[in-house]
Amino acid sequence: MIEWLTTTNHKKIGTMYIVATLAFFIVAGALAGMIRLQLSHPNNTIVGTHEYNQIFTMHGTAMIFLVIAPFAIGLANFLIPLQIGAPDMAFPRLNATGLWLFVVGGLTVFAGFATYGGAAAAGWSNYAPLSEITIGTGAGEDLYLIGLTLTGISNILTAVNFIVTIVCYRAPGMTFWRMPIFTWEMVATSILILMAFPALTAVMAMVLIDRHMGGHFFDPASGGNPILYQHLFWFFGHPEVYIMILPYFGVVAEIIATFSRKPVFGYVGMVLSAFAIAGLSLGVWAHHMFTTGAVSNPFFSGISFLIAIPTGVKFVNWIGTMWKGSIEFSTAMLLCIGFLLNFLLGGITGVMIASPPLDYMAHDSYFIVQHFHYTLGGGSLFALFAALFFYFPKIFGVKLDERLGKWFAALFFLGFNVTFIPMGFAGLEGMARRVSTYPDVAHLALLNGLSSIGTAIIAISVILFFINVVISCLKREPVGDNPWGGYSLEWLTSSPPPEFNFHELPPIRSKLPAWDLMEERGISRV
Ligand code: HEM
Ligand SMILES: [Cu+2]
């Protein structure tokens, strides 16, 4: 126990990130269940409006800041040194600091539930002056601001660590252009973190100053400007959505290549498109502000459309990798195919609302809720589970049960689509987001009822997943170094790997060191 709490080993730190984010996932998922219970019927009063505000705020905040983004950080912690042949991260103590800042930050945000006024309730985007006056008077709001600042600092420290590790600690033979796609995506992600998170830290501090030190940054009555809040928040917030998807793009590329038994198609395009997306994503923040009338809509719309190009390149790469491959439909692969289908819808709705006239209709409606759940839930979360199935043997030395896994994947896909397709239509019928109830008009009762049923299916699938984890860990069937026939360096060490990753570094003569060795030894990879 003490050994784990005081460790500076990247694999233990990575594992603790993963365990912590899964714990936060269970809580954030339970909050989602409460939202869907309340919205399952029109005019419901299971929870009041103030409770409802806390529930959806904490659901979104936890999923974004405590689950999707930090899971990728944890996975990268575990994987990057293995993928590039390094014994550990460049700054192990800084790495441990990052982990504990994250855990303490997350618990701080949740501590709001224990305060008199309840948890933060102004939405994950925490708009000022809403977060300063109307409801944000309780300590829960302060805990939110402090907690997120801590997790933000954690991200910045870890991003520096990733970049230095990748630039300076690659094994002999591991040139930049031989690094696995996941490691490359983490370079782009780390740069985005360094660009975006300071804006979040600044804006959180400004809200704190307004609330407690007589500041007026966002208070129009005293010459402050609420639009400034939106600029600062979205200058962070839009890159953040890519911080939450780029690592998972990498995961999907690795899994598809492994189970198609083919190298990643268009490797260079894959890498360059990650940087193109990262670069463009710094210039689109005001597409979240089209309806304020205070930004140049054509400019931000144009740049937003451009993002579709490198994203399209990625789709070509993923599909090209599968093309004529001998595909094995493992659970991880099935989840990646689910990712492709869902994320496509997320991307298409994204391009739709990147057009200001359409966004004027969709803004702040359930259409937006559908859009971002298809990218983050259907995209990132599907890839997160795919990563769990794929890397579980490497991390824990145990393979998850494939039969239960496929049931999970099928139910999760079904539940996900039954939940979120109706939301888009509810949005088109005028249902606003962030409302605790709705009247029995149009088809809202039917659409919301369907959504709630879908959520119940998701809940069953997730319970099945955790049952799978328990059963598989109890069975502990031994796994080899390379149970899936993967190509990158991490598959050439034991599962789980030794303290400093490799007893002897394998030769690295191409992008595919594990497949090179298999070929040398006459082992077929199909
Ligand atoms: C082609 C790519 C994309 C485009 C053009 C796009 C466009 C947009 C636009 C215009 C909005 C604002 C809508 C409004 O509030 O009226 C939005 C919201 C959002 N998008 Fe996307 N998007 C894209 C991809 C993504 C991806 C990849 C993610 C995450 C992985 C994502 C996550 C979100 C989130 C979380 C919001 C809602 C933020 C909030 O108001 O709480 N989007 N998107
Ligand atoms: Cu955006």
XYZ file of C-alpha atoms and ligand atoms in Angstrom:
570
model
C 0.000 0.000 0.000
C 2.655 2.527 1.122
C 4.689 1.399 -1.854
C 1.861 2.380 -4.197
C 1.146 5.690 -2.473
C 4.771 6.797 -2.619
C 5.718 5.317 -5.976
C 7.310 7.292 -8.783
C 7.177 4.406 -11.251
C 5.306 5.380 -14.391
C 3.438 2.063 -14.624
C 2.094 2.267 -11.086
C 1.201 5.930 -11.574
C -0.522 5.098 -14.849
C -2.413 2.247 -13.220
C -3.570 4.470 -10.358
C -4.787 7.094 -12.837
C -6.783 4.386 -14.594
C -8.300 3.033 -11.385
C -9.126 6.537 -10.120
C -10.728 7.586 -13.401
C -12.842 4.416 -13.453
C -14.018 5.203 -9.916
C -14.949 8.730 -10.996
C -16.645 7.181 -14.046
C -18.956 5.137 -11.837
C -20.004 8.246 -9.900
C -20.397 10.384 -13.027
C -22.398 7.563 -14.625
C -24.690 7.348 -11.602
C -25.321 11.089 -11.940
C -26.228 10.533 -15.616
C -28.693 7.872 -14.486
C -30.309 10.432 -12.167
C -30.604 12.931 -15.023
C -32.336 10.352 -17.213
C -34.614 9.255 -14.393
C -35.758 12.828 -13.866
C -36.269 13.372 -17.623
C -37.927 10.024 -18.298
C -41.401 11.625 -18.076
C -42.665 15.166 -18.734
C -43.287 17.398 -15.711
C -41.347 15.095 -13.415
C -40.436 16.305 -9.944
C -38.158 13.595 -8.598
C -35.437 16.188 -8.082
C -35.828 19.950 -7.755
C -34.222 22.484 -10.062
C -31.289 23.320 -7.782
C -30.475 19.643 -7.282
C -30.831 19.055 -11.013
C -28.364 21.857 -11.753
C -25.812 20.262 -9.435
C -26.358 16.833 -10.947
C -25.786 17.780 -14.585
C -22.934 20.128 -13.680
C -21.103 17.455 -11.741
C -21.882 14.792 -14.355
C -20.308 16.817 -17.164
C -17.447 18.133 -15.062
C -16.513 14.678 -13.820
C -16.768 13.003 -17.221
C -14.617 15.661 -18.876
C -12.042 16.567 -16.228
C -11.940 13.393 -14.154
C -12.649 10.581 -16.607
C -12.088 11.009 -20.355
C -9.070 13.333 -20.278
C -7.162 11.857 -17.286
C -7.776 8.251 -18.345
C -5.795 9.072 -21.479
C -3.103 10.684 -19.312
C -2.950 7.525 -17.205
C -2.801 5.242 -20.223
C -0.085 7.415 -21.746
C 1.835 7.275 -18.487
C 1.796 3.526 -18.630
C 2.429 3.194 -22.344
C 4.725 5.950 -23.592
C 7.947 4.754 -21.898
C 7.160 1.194 -23.030
C 6.411 2.265 -26.579
C 9.617 4.253 -26.979
C 11.841 1.911 -24.970
C 12.509 4.194 -21.977
C 12.953 2.888 -18.401
C 10.583 5.504 -16.935
C 9.331 9.041 -17.482
C 11.874 11.872 -17.573
C 10.730 13.370 -14.248
C 9.287 10.593 -12.084
C 8.610 12.752 -9.018
C 6.895 15.405 -11.088
C 4.809 12.577 -12.487
C 3.714 11.465 -9.019
C 2.945 15.091 -8.141
C 0.684 15.237 -11.191
C -1.210 12.133 -10.133
C -1.883 13.335 -6.593
C -2.828 16.857 -7.696
C -5.360 15.212 -9.982
C -6.802 12.941 -7.289
C -6.991 15.717 -4.685
C -8.435 18.123 -7.281
C -11.136 15.652 -8.239
C -12.109 14.962 -4.637
C -12.142 18.711 -3.959
C -14.678 19.271 -6.729
C -16.850 16.451 -5.392
C -16.551 17.740 -1.814
C -19.029 20.414 -2.913
C -21.816 17.887 -2.360
C -21.000 17.942 1.352
C -21.382 21.714 1.699
C -24.487 23.593 2.775
C -25.360 25.001 -0.639
C -24.471 21.814 -2.477
C -22.021 21.236 -5.313
C -21.261 23.625 -8.161
C -24.333 24.142 -10.315
C -23.409 26.460 -13.181
C -22.658 23.786 -15.804
C -19.237 22.391 -16.700
C -18.587 25.624 -18.611
C -19.264 27.552 -15.381
C -20.266 30.761 -17.163
C -19.791 34.009 -15.295
C -21.608 36.000 -14.061
C -23.910 33.010 -13.413
C -21.179 31.324 -11.394
C -20.591 34.535 -9.489
C -24.015 35.770 -8.483
C -27.214 33.900 -9.113
C -26.494 30.467 -7.762
C -22.803 30.370 -7.238
C -22.839 31.655 -3.719
C -22.088 28.378 -1.976
C -18.760 26.870 -1.085
C -19.413 24.176 -3.720
C -18.631 26.690 -6.446
C -15.352 27.661 -4.739
C -14.398 24.011 -4.362
C -15.108 23.564 -8.059
C -12.823 26.477 -8.972
C -10.015 25.294 -6.684
C -10.366 21.638 -7.639
C -10.239 22.300 -11.364
C -7.238 24.564 -10.923
C -5.427 21.673 -9.222
C -6.295 19.215 -11.980
C -5.264 21.863 -14.529
C -1.823 22.231 -12.927
C -1.570 18.446 -12.877
C -2.213 18.317 -16.624
C 0.385 20.990 -17.357
C 3.089 19.225 -15.313
C 2.371 15.898 -16.955
C 2.325 17.374 -20.461
C 5.827 18.785 -19.935
C 6.907 15.381 -18.686
C 5.503 13.583 -21.750
C 7.185 15.948 -24.194
C 10.597 15.756 -22.507
C 10.358 11.963 -22.197
C 9.483 11.525 -25.855
C 12.098 13.963 -27.125
C 14.983 12.864 -24.890
C 14.413 9.289 -23.725
C 13.788 7.239 -26.855
C 15.715 3.976 -27.100
C 18.477 3.579 -29.709
C 16.802 2.921 -33.044
C 13.485 4.499 -31.983
C 13.546 7.482 -34.335
C 10.652 9.935 -34.327
C 9.258 8.392 -37.495
C 9.184 4.954 -35.937
C 7.130 5.948 -32.883
C 3.703 4.340 -32.536
C 0.742 6.541 -33.457
C -0.467 6.651 -29.837
C 2.801 8.246 -28.729
C 2.568 10.745 -31.580
C -1.002 11.668 -30.656
C 0.193 12.281 -27.098
C 2.814 14.740 -28.393
C 0.051 16.723 -30.098
C -2.174 16.397 -27.019
C 0.588 17.578 -24.676
C 1.253 20.651 -26.792
C -2.470 21.442 -26.754
C -2.536 21.063 -22.965
C 0.307 23.551 -22.640
C -1.473 26.030 -24.914
C -4.967 25.685 -23.468
C -4.821 24.970 -19.750
C -3.229 28.269 -18.677
C -6.387 29.994 -19.989
C -8.527 27.775 -17.748
C -6.350 28.427 -14.712
C -6.518 32.154 -15.393
C -10.275 32.264 -15.816
C -10.873 30.168 -12.688
C -8.664 32.572 -10.731
C -10.572 35.553 -12.140
C -13.897 34.119 -11.007
C -12.412 33.538 -7.553
C -11.167 37.141 -7.481
C -14.616 38.414 -8.481
C -16.275 36.266 -5.848
C -14.000 36.962 -2.908
C -11.738 39.925 -3.517
C -14.115 42.503 -4.902
C -13.052 42.003 -8.518
C -15.307 42.943 -11.438
C -13.878 41.052 -14.395
C -17.219 39.685 -15.494
C -19.730 41.961 -13.808
C -21.244 44.319 -16.412
C -22.747 46.610 -13.768
C -19.224 47.593 -12.755
C -17.734 47.694 -16.213
C -16.823 43.996 -16.384
C -17.521 41.865 -19.435
C -19.189 38.415 -19.425
C -18.126 37.875 -23.044
C -14.527 37.938 -21.811
C -15.338 34.901 -19.693
C -16.615 33.032 -22.736
C -13.530 33.901 -24.760
C -11.155 32.715 -22.069
C -13.175 29.618 -21.249
C -13.558 28.464 -24.846
C -9.980 29.309 -25.713
C -9.369 26.474 -23.290
C -12.618 24.588 -23.878
C -12.400 23.842 -27.546
C -8.802 22.586 -27.462
C -9.912 20.557 -24.428
C -12.332 18.591 -26.596
C -9.370 17.645 -28.771
C -7.275 16.881 -25.709
C -10.041 14.385 -25.029
C -10.098 12.849 -28.499
C -6.541 12.850 -29.931
C -5.210 10.172 -27.528
C -8.177 7.991 -28.406
C -7.527 8.503 -32.127
C -4.165 6.926 -31.334
C -5.688 4.040 -29.399
C -8.032 3.271 -32.296
C -5.174 3.350 -34.813
C -3.118 0.871 -32.757
C -6.018 -1.521 -32.231
C -7.237 -1.467 -35.832
C -3.721 -2.104 -37.151
C -3.155 -4.978 -34.740
C -6.418 -6.753 -35.494
C -6.208 -6.114 -39.241
C -2.670 -7.570 -39.168
C -1.498 -4.605 -41.233
C 0.689 -1.609 -40.425
C -1.175 1.684 -39.969
C -2.144 2.898 -43.433
C -0.814 6.366 -44.213
C 1.382 6.674 -41.107
C 2.750 10.095 -42.051
C -0.741 11.380 -42.853
C -1.919 10.093 -39.495
C 0.808 11.992 -37.655
C 0.507 15.214 -39.640
C -3.275 15.251 -39.354
C -2.948 15.093 -35.556
C -0.869 18.260 -35.609
C -3.171 19.905 -38.157
C -6.160 19.188 -35.906
C -4.299 20.425 -32.839
C -3.262 23.624 -34.618
C -6.685 24.362 -36.079
C -8.421 23.586 -32.807
C -6.675 26.597 -31.274
C -8.433 28.869 -33.746
C -12.069 27.860 -33.523
C -13.059 28.632 -29.954
C -15.644 31.260 -30.806
C -17.846 28.744 -32.669
C -19.224 28.258 -29.149
C -20.139 31.946 -29.192
C -21.856 32.418 -32.562
C -25.093 33.524 -30.925
C -23.469 36.195 -28.744
C -23.227 38.458 -31.796
C -19.836 39.522 -30.443
C -17.520 37.475 -32.649
C -16.721 37.149 -36.335
C -19.002 34.263 -37.258
C -17.691 33.737 -40.818
C -14.093 33.482 -39.620
C -14.730 31.001 -36.833
C -17.135 29.042 -38.982
C -14.577 28.763 -41.788
C -11.796 27.497 -39.523
C -14.225 25.020 -37.911
C -15.075 23.586 -41.322
C -11.372 23.151 -42.051
C -11.050 20.731 -39.118
C -13.166 18.286 -41.087
C -10.269 17.859 -43.557
C -7.604 16.371 -41.236
C -10.366 14.457 -39.458
C -11.354 12.992 -42.826
C -7.714 12.035 -43.392
C -7.890 10.006 -40.190
C -10.997 8.186 -41.365
C -9.228 7.313 -44.615
C -6.300 6.004 -42.551
C -8.448 3.848 -40.274
C -10.491 2.399 -43.093
C -7.397 1.998 -45.277
C -5.749 0.048 -42.464
C -8.681 -2.357 -42.352
C -8.879 -2.576 -46.146
C -7.950 -6.065 -47.314
C -6.648 -6.883 -43.846
C -7.437 -10.211 -42.254
C -9.588 -8.763 -39.525
C -10.062 -10.422 -36.168
C -13.257 -9.184 -34.528
C -12.061 -9.096 -30.940
C -13.945 -7.013 -28.365
C -11.418 -4.188 -28.678
C -11.791 -4.221 -32.474
C -15.592 -4.237 -32.262
C -15.498 -1.249 -29.910
C -13.244 0.542 -32.411
C -15.719 -0.113 -35.200
C -18.405 1.294 -32.883
C -16.118 4.281 -32.390
C -15.878 4.849 -36.151
C -19.656 4.750 -36.646
C -20.490 6.936 -33.650
C -17.709 9.420 -34.148
C -18.733 9.866 -37.763
C -22.132 11.075 -36.586
C -20.465 13.318 -34.013
C -18.282 14.808 -36.729
C -21.134 15.335 -39.145
C -23.309 17.076 -36.551
C -20.210 19.133 -35.681
C -19.902 20.359 -39.252
C -23.631 21.142 -39.255
C -23.473 23.377 -36.192
C -20.262 24.964 -37.413
C -22.586 26.801 -39.802
C -23.875 29.832 -37.866
C -27.418 29.853 -39.336
C -27.875 26.236 -38.287
C -26.205 26.859 -34.946
C -28.656 29.680 -34.177
C -31.327 26.989 -34.143
C -29.312 24.279 -32.444
C -27.443 26.314 -29.819
C -28.204 25.359 -26.220
C -30.678 22.723 -27.389
C -30.538 18.957 -27.074
C -29.080 18.858 -30.569
C -25.810 20.066 -29.023
C -26.124 17.443 -26.321
C -26.393 14.826 -29.035
C -23.413 16.247 -30.946
C -20.967 16.215 -28.105
C -22.057 12.880 -26.730
C -21.434 11.283 -30.105
C -17.891 12.659 -30.083
C -17.067 12.148 -26.419
C -19.263 9.178 -25.513
C -19.538 7.399 -28.831
C -15.968 8.377 -29.675
C -13.653 8.764 -26.693
C -15.540 6.505 -24.288
C -15.809 3.663 -26.800
C -12.078 3.949 -27.425
C -11.477 4.092 -23.667
C -13.164 0.720 -23.235
C -11.404 -0.626 -26.324
C -8.117 0.412 -24.689
C -9.112 -1.378 -21.484
C -9.735 -4.630 -23.344
C -6.597 -4.252 -25.425
C -4.093 -3.203 -22.753
C -5.595 -4.995 -19.739
C -3.295 -8.010 -20.239
C -0.243 -5.758 -20.463
C -1.193 -3.680 -17.419
C -2.588 -6.358 -15.107
C -1.324 -9.595 -16.643
C -4.919 -10.748 -17.114
C -7.031 -11.023 -20.249
C -10.660 -9.917 -19.941
C -13.222 -12.512 -20.958
C -13.938 -12.071 -24.675
C -17.433 -13.584 -24.676
C -18.686 -11.291 -21.909
C -16.742 -8.525 -23.618
C -18.667 -8.914 -26.853
C -21.952 -8.821 -24.981
C -20.776 -5.650 -23.335
C -19.768 -4.099 -26.669
C -23.091 -4.977 -28.311
C -25.237 -3.716 -25.415
C -23.142 -0.587 -25.008
C -23.501 0.236 -28.711
C -27.239 -0.402 -28.650
C -27.819 1.525 -25.420
C -25.654 4.391 -26.563
C -27.552 4.920 -29.802
C -30.987 4.478 -28.229
C -30.006 7.132 -25.678
C -28.542 9.754 -27.945
C -30.279 9.534 -31.346
C -33.596 10.729 -29.853
C -31.831 13.679 -28.216
C -31.010 15.182 -31.596
C -34.670 15.052 -32.566
C -35.766 16.430 -29.200
C -33.395 19.309 -29.844
C -34.918 19.933 -33.265
C -38.346 19.998 -31.617
C -37.100 22.773 -29.396
C -36.039 21.038 -26.191
C -33.501 23.211 -24.373
C -30.494 21.681 -22.647
C -29.918 22.086 -18.902
C -33.629 22.179 -17.996
C -34.874 19.972 -15.188
C -38.176 19.149 -16.843
C -40.235 19.731 -19.977
C -43.900 19.984 -20.933
C -45.794 17.172 -22.621
C -45.703 18.699 -26.115
C -44.630 17.553 -29.574
C -42.918 14.173 -29.266
C -40.825 15.079 -26.249
C -42.333 12.438 -23.969
C -41.611 9.650 -26.460
C -38.113 10.864 -27.334
C -37.085 11.344 -23.716
C -38.618 8.039 -22.714
C -36.504 6.298 -25.359
C -33.382 8.093 -24.138
C -33.995 6.915 -20.610
C -34.515 3.321 -21.750
C -31.243 3.531 -23.681
C -29.479 4.726 -20.533
C -30.776 1.707 -18.643
C -29.254 -0.504 -21.360
C -25.930 1.338 -21.033
C -26.061 0.804 -17.272
C -26.559 -2.936 -17.750
C -23.640 -3.062 -20.192
C -21.330 -1.197 -17.827
C -22.278 -3.477 -14.927
C -21.470 -6.399 -17.225
C -18.094 -4.846 -17.906
C -17.217 -4.632 -14.229
C -18.480 -8.186 -13.646
C -16.129 -9.201 -16.441
C -13.231 -7.455 -14.702
C -13.942 -9.250 -11.427
C -14.430 -12.687 -12.990
C -11.346 -12.384 -15.210
C -9.166 -11.199 -12.322
C -10.361 -14.103 -10.168
C -9.642 -16.612 -12.952
C -6.204 -15.128 -13.646
C -5.504 -17.137 -16.750
C -1.867 -16.522 -17.659
C -1.230 -14.308 -20.682
C 1.885 -14.198 -22.809
C 3.943 -11.117 -23.662
C 1.973 -10.470 -26.823
C -1.536 -11.920 -26.521
C -2.988 -9.991 -29.475
C -0.051 -10.158 -31.851
C 0.652 -6.413 -31.535
C 3.501 -4.753 -33.442
C 4.920 -2.118 -31.115
C 7.633 -2.315 -28.486
C 5.401 -2.747 -25.422
C 4.461 -6.215 -26.681
C 8.068 -7.348 -26.491
C 8.251 -7.238 -22.709
C 6.489 -9.345 -20.112
C 2.860 -8.768 -19.041
C 2.994 -6.940 -16.659
C 6.421 -5.494 -17.493
C 9.354 -5.502 -15.020
C 10.226 -2.440 -12.913
C 12.332 -0.765 -15.608
C 10.361 -2.128 -18.546
C 12.929 -4.188 -20.470
C 15.606 -6.547 -19.159
C 17.229 -6.233 -22.527
C 16.127 -3.765 -25.200
C 14.809 -5.520 -28.303
C 16.306 -4.421 -31.630
C 14.353 -1.580 -33.284
C 14.837 -1.569 -37.021
C 11.475 -0.270 -38.205
C 8.091 0.958 -37.007
C 7.126 -2.652 -36.292
C 9.712 -4.136 -33.919
C 7.473 -6.956 -32.646
C 6.425 -8.001 -36.153
C 10.064 -7.848 -37.332
C 11.003 -10.335 -34.620
C 8.060 -12.568 -35.463
C 9.146 -12.591 -39.084
C 12.724 -13.395 -38.111
C 11.497 -16.334 -36.106
C 9.164 -17.459 -38.875
C 5.967 -16.788 -36.898
C 3.007 -15.708 -39.037
C 1.190 -12.643 -37.742
C -2.153 -13.624 -39.277
C -15.562 18.552 -37.307
C -15.379 18.707 -36.038
C -16.245 19.511 -35.081
C -16.938 20.664 -35.292
C -16.978 21.472 -36.566
C -17.611 20.997 -34.044
C -18.407 22.103 -33.838
C -19.023 22.424 -32.657
C -19.775 23.627 -32.421
C -20.037 24.710 -33.455
C -20.224 23.607 -31.144
C -21.022 24.693 -30.418
C -22.448 24.493 -30.580
C -23.275 25.389 -29.706
O -23.097 25.396 -28.474
O -24.150 26.062 -30.264
C -19.757 22.392 -30.551
C -20.010 22.013 -29.257
C -19.340 20.994 -28.627
N -18.483 20.097 -29.216
Fe -18.017 20.009 -31.187
N -17.321 20.055 -33.118
C -16.479 19.142 -33.706
C -15.931 18.057 -33.097
C -15.981 17.807 -31.742
C -15.193 16.822 -31.058
C -14.178 15.907 -31.720
C -15.531 16.899 -29.755
C -15.025 16.089 -28.597
C -14.302 15.022 -28.635
C -16.522 17.918 -29.603
C -17.096 18.278 -28.406
C -17.980 19.296 -28.226
C -18.547 19.690 -26.962
C -18.223 19.052 -25.596
C -19.419 20.732 -27.202
C -20.372 21.403 -26.219
C -19.763 22.329 -25.296
C -20.810 22.889 -24.379
O -21.511 23.812 -24.768
O -20.933 22.399 -23.257
N -16.786 18.456 -30.826
N -19.024 21.689 -31.493
Cu -15.650 23.633 -30.175
